[in-house]
mmCIF file of C-alpha atoms in Angstrom:
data_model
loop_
_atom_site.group_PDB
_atom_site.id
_atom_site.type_symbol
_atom_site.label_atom_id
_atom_site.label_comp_id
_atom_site.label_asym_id
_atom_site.label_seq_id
_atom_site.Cartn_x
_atom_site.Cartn_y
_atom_site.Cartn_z
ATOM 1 C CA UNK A 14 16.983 12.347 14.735
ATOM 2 C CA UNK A 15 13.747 10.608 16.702
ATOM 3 C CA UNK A 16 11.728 13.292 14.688
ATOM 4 C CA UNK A 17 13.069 12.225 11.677
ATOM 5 C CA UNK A 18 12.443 8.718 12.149
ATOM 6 C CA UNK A 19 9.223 9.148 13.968
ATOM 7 C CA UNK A 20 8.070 11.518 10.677
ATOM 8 C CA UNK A 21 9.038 8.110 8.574
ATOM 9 C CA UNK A 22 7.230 5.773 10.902
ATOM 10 C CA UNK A 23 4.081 7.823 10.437
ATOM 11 C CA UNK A 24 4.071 8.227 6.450
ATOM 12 C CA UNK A 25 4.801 4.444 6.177
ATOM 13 C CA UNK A 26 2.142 3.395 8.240
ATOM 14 C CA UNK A 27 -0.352 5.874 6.364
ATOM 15 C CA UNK A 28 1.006 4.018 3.340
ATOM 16 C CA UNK A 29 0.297 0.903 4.719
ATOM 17 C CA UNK A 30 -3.389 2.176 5.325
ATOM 18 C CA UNK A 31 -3.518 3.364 1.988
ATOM 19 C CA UNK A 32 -2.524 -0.146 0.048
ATOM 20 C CA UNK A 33 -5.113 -1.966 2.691
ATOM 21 C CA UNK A 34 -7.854 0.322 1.422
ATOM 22 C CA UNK A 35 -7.272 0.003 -2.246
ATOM 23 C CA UNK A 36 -7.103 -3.837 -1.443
ATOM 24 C CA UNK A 37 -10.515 -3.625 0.337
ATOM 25 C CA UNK A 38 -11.826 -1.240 -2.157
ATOM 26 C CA UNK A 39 -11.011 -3.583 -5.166
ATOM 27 C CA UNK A 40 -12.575 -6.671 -3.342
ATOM 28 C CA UNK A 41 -15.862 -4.551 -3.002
ATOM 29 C CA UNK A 42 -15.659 -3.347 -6.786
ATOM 30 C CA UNK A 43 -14.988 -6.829 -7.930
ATOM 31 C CA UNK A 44 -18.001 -8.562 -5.818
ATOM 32 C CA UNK A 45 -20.152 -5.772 -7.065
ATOM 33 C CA UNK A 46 -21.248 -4.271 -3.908
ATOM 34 C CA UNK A 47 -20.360 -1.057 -4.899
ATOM 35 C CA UNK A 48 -20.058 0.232 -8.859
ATOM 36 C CA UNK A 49 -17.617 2.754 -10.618
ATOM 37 C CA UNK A 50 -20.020 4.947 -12.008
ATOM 38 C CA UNK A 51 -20.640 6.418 -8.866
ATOM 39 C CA UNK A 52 -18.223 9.487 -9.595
ATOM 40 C CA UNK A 53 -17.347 9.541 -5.638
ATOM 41 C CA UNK A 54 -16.334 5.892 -5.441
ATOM 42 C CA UNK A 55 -14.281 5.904 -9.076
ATOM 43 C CA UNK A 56 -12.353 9.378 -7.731
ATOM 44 C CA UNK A 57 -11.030 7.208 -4.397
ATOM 45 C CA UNK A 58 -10.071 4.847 -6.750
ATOM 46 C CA UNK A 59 -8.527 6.200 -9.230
ATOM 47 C CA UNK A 60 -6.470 8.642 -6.089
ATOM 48 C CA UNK A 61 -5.845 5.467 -4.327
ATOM 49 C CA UNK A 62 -4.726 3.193 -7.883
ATOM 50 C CA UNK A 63 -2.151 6.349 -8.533
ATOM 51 C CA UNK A 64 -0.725 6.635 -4.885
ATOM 52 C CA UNK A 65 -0.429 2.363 -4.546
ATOM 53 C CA UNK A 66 0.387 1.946 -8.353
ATOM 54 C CA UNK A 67 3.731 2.687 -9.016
ATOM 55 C CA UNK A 68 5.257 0.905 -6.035
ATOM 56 C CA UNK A 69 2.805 -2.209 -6.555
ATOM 57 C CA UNK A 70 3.835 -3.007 -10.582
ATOM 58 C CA UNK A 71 7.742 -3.504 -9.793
ATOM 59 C CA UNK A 72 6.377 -5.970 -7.874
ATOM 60 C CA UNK A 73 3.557 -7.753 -9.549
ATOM 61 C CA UNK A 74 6.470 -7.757 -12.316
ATOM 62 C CA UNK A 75 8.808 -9.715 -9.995
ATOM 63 C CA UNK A 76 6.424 -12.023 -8.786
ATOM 64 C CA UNK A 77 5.100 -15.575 -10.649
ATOM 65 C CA UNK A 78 1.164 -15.644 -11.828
ATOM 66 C CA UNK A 79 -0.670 -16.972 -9.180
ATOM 67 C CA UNK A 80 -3.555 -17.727 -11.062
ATOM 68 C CA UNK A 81 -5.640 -14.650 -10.390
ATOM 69 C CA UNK A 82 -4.202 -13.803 -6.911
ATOM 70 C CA UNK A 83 -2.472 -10.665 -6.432
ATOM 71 C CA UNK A 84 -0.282 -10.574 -3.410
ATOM 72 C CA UNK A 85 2.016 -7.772 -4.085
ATOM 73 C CA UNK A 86 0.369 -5.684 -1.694
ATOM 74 C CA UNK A 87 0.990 -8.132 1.076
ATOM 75 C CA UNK A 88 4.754 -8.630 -0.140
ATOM 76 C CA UNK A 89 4.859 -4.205 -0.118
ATOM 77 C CA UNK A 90 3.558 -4.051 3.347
ATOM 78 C CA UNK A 91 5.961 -6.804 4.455
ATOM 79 C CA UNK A 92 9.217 -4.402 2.997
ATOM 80 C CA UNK A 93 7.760 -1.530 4.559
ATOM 81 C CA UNK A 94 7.844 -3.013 7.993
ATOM 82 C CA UNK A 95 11.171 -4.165 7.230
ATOM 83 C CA UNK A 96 12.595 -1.334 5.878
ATOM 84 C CA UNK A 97 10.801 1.126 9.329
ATOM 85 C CA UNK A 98 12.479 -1.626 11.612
ATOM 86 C CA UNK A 99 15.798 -1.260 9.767
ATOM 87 C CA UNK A 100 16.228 2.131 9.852
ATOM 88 C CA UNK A 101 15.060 2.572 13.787
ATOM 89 C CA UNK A 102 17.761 -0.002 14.510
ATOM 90 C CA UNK A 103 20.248 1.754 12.305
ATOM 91 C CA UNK A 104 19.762 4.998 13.430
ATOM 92 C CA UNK A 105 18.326 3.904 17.122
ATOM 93 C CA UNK A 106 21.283 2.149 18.654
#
């Protein structure tokens, strides 16, 4: 069972380093330092907008408009810890 739950600890936290680069990545796209048409940096984003996506618009769709600030990705990574804590204590007496 501490396999198991050490197998989940490690693909949420890769997750978690995932959503903080597509943050980071969309901070340097929008203050221009680096551009889209360089086909290596659009390919990262586009892999990184399909993996973060899905789990991110439920989300932004729950959430009020903030006026330009997205923190969906903060509220994610906050669930994710939640949800690896829950499950160690659940299954970790």
């Amino acid at each position: 069972m501490y396999a198991i739950l050490n197998l989940f600890n490690t693909l949420i936290s890769i997750y978690i380093w995932l959503l903080v680069a597509s943050v980071v990545l969309s901070w340097l796209i929008a203050f221009n330092v680096i551009s889209t048409g360089n086909p290596i940096v659009y390919q990262i984003r586009d892999f990184l907008y399909r993996i973060t996506e899905p789990a991110l618009r439920p989300i932004r769709n729950l959430l009020p408009n903030l006026g330009g600030i997205d923190i969906s990705p903060m509220v994610l990574i906050l669930a994710l810890y939640f949800l690896r804590d829950l499950a160690f204590e659940i299954l970790l007496p």
